[in-house]
């Protein structure tokens, strides 16, 4: 690995080893009963596309505190959670221990360098993770590598074609933003710092993700709208209302291009 990649990996490790960033994400996206119910519905919907057999082996990539890892195990699948932060995996283990389930296995590693064999997993679940990785192409290559032929991939990312993203871009023209915008073929990247370390959020060009999957022998089966508005972009007092709107959009199966976040569901040839 060259020194540039080593520095990038270390920067990511420093960013995501900071407990504060996980506390922030948990405050927004975890431990909300309504959001938990919506997450259950979303996972059920994407799994309907793949129809995995019970007992199939999943990799939950960028698992964080392990909410989705536990969700998959509850549904009758085996699951390994991988995350770059050893500290956050200790939280994931503690959470799993409180559940009436067989505890998942957790592995500390960057997604760009997965310590797994080719085709070791039946399926990969990766929600809101590639958007925080500068070298997302390398990360996706690794995720594709560890899926067996005939297996599947679930990628959940933000969508640069959405109405919500257009509003964000308009707001940046009106008022000064603390993040640096970098426009790329793979999407719009917002660079800032957290705890003194680099931090990126990418609103993805969904077509570029679909094309990249195709290069790695994956055929996209569905692109599904998962959230009309990101609850992290609205005040706390409005989050339950936004979750209700997002739930309605899932129920109505609105076009994915309208949605601020999407699920790309693909199978490997």
Tab-separated table of N, CA, C and O in Angstrom, residues 9 17 24 35 37 47 57 74 91 106 119 123 130-131 159 163 173 177 203 228 231 255 257 262:
chain	number	residue	atom	x	y	z
A	9	UNK	N	-6.131	5.943	5.285
A	9	UNK	CA	-6.676	4.959	6.209
A	9	UNK	C	-6.528	5.422	7.649
A	9	UNK	O	-7.438	5.249	8.467
A	17	UNK	N	-12.713	6.505	15.146
A	17	UNK	CA	-12.407	6.015	16.493
A	17	UNK	C	-12.843	7.017	17.552
A	17	UNK	O	-12.835	6.701	18.741
A	24	UNK	N	-23.011	11.125	18.224
A	24	UNK	CA	-23.849	11.996	17.390
A	24	UNK	C	-24.783	11.173	16.523
A	24	UNK	O	-25.995	11.446	16.450
A	35	UNK	N	-38.122	5.225	14.015
A	35	UNK	CA	-37.082	4.953	13.030
A	35	UNK	C	-36.720	3.472	13.024
A	35	UNK	O	-36.447	2.900	11.965
A	37	UNK	N	-38.749	1.002	13.555
A	37	UNK	CA	-39.805	0.329	12.797
A	37	UNK	C	-39.600	0.529	11.296
A	37	UNK	O	-39.785	-0.408	10.499
A	47	UNK	N	-34.795	-7.325	1.352
A	47	UNK	CA	-34.583	-8.768	1.414
A	47	UNK	C	-35.580	-9.523	0.536
A	47	UNK	O	-35.277	-10.618	0.053
A	57	UNK	N	-25.108	-16.313	5.217
A	57	UNK	CA	-24.085	-15.547	5.923
A	57	UNK	C	-23.981	-14.145	5.340
A	57	UNK	O	-23.674	-13.973	4.151
A	74	UNK	N	-31.681	-11.501	14.055
A	74	UNK	CA	-33.058	-11.744	14.511
A	74	UNK	C	-33.924	-12.347	13.406
A	74	UNK	O	-34.873	-13.086	13.683
A	91	UNK	N	-18.865	-1.532	21.821
A	91	UNK	CA	-20.267	-1.141	22.051
A	91	UNK	C	-21.209	-2.114	21.349
A	91	UNK	O	-22.254	-2.488	21.896
A	106	UNK	N	-17.635	-10.024	15.393
A	106	UNK	CA	-17.229	-8.681	14.995
A	106	UNK	C	-15.739	-8.656	14.692
A	106	UNK	O	-14.936	-9.264	15.397
A	119	UNK	N	-15.360	-14.554	-1.941
A	119	UNK	CA	-16.606	-15.318	-1.918
A	119	UNK	C	-16.970	-15.909	-0.575
A	119	UNK	O	-17.749	-16.857	-0.503
A	123	UNK	N	-24.036	-12.646	1.305
A	123	UNK	CA	-24.584	-11.312	1.058
A	123	UNK	C	-23.794	-10.259	1.843
A	123	UNK	O	-23.232	-10.555	2.902
A	130	UNK	N	-20.225	3.863	2.467
A	130	UNK	CA	-19.369	4.301	1.356
A	130	UNK	C	-19.303	5.823	1.275
A	130	UNK	O	-18.286	6.392	0.880
A	131	UNK	N	-20.383	6.477	1.669
A	131	UNK	CA	-20.461	7.933	1.601
A	131	UNK	C	-19.429	8.623	2.482
A	131	UNK	O	-19.141	9.809	2.300
A	159	UNK	N	-28.533	10.230	-2.370
A	159	UNK	CA	-28.820	10.346	-3.796
A	159	UNK	C	-28.722	11.802	-4.261
A	159	UNK	O	-29.476	12.658	-3.793
A	163	UNK	N	-34.699	15.766	-4.477
A	163	UNK	CA	-35.158	17.130	-4.210
A	163	UNK	C	-34.440	17.693	-2.991
A	163	UNK	O	-34.040	18.862	-2.977
A	173	UNK	N	-25.838	28.374	-1.730
A	173	UNK	CA	-25.667	29.607	-2.500
A	173	UNK	C	-26.127	30.824	-1.707
A	173	UNK	O	-25.648	31.936	-1.921
A	177	UNK	N	-21.383	28.057	4.090
A	177	UNK	CA	-21.353	26.731	4.704
A	177	UNK	C	-19.992	26.476	5.322
A	177	UNK	O	-18.958	26.995	4.866
A	203	UNK	N	-22.902	12.706	-1.353
A	203	UNK	CA	-24.227	12.457	-1.908
A	203	UNK	C	-23.997	11.852	-3.284
A	203	UNK	O	-23.547	12.530	-4.199
A	228	UNK	N	-37.235	10.151	2.086
A	228	UNK	CA	-37.462	11.364	1.303
A	228	UNK	C	-36.593	12.506	1.822
A	228	UNK	O	-36.075	13.314	1.065
A	231	UNK	N	-33.316	12.571	8.355
A	231	UNK	CA	-33.736	13.162	9.635
A	231	UNK	C	-32.599	13.920	10.309
A	231	UNK	O	-32.841	14.754	11.184
A	255	UNK	N	-40.798	7.029	-6.613
A	255	UNK	CA	-39.606	6.839	-7.445
A	255	UNK	C	-38.327	7.138	-6.666
A	255	UNK	O	-38.276	8.110	-5.904
A	257	UNK	N	-35.628	8.414	-7.553
A	257	UNK	CA	-34.978	9.687	-7.880
A	257	UNK	C	-35.467	10.824	-6.983
A	257	UNK	O	-34.788	11.850	-6.846
A	262	UNK	N	-31.260	5.983	-1.007
A	262	UNK	CA	-31.759	4.852	-1.774
A	262	UNK	C	-31.045	3.573	-1.354
A	262	UNK	O	-29.951	3.609	-0.789
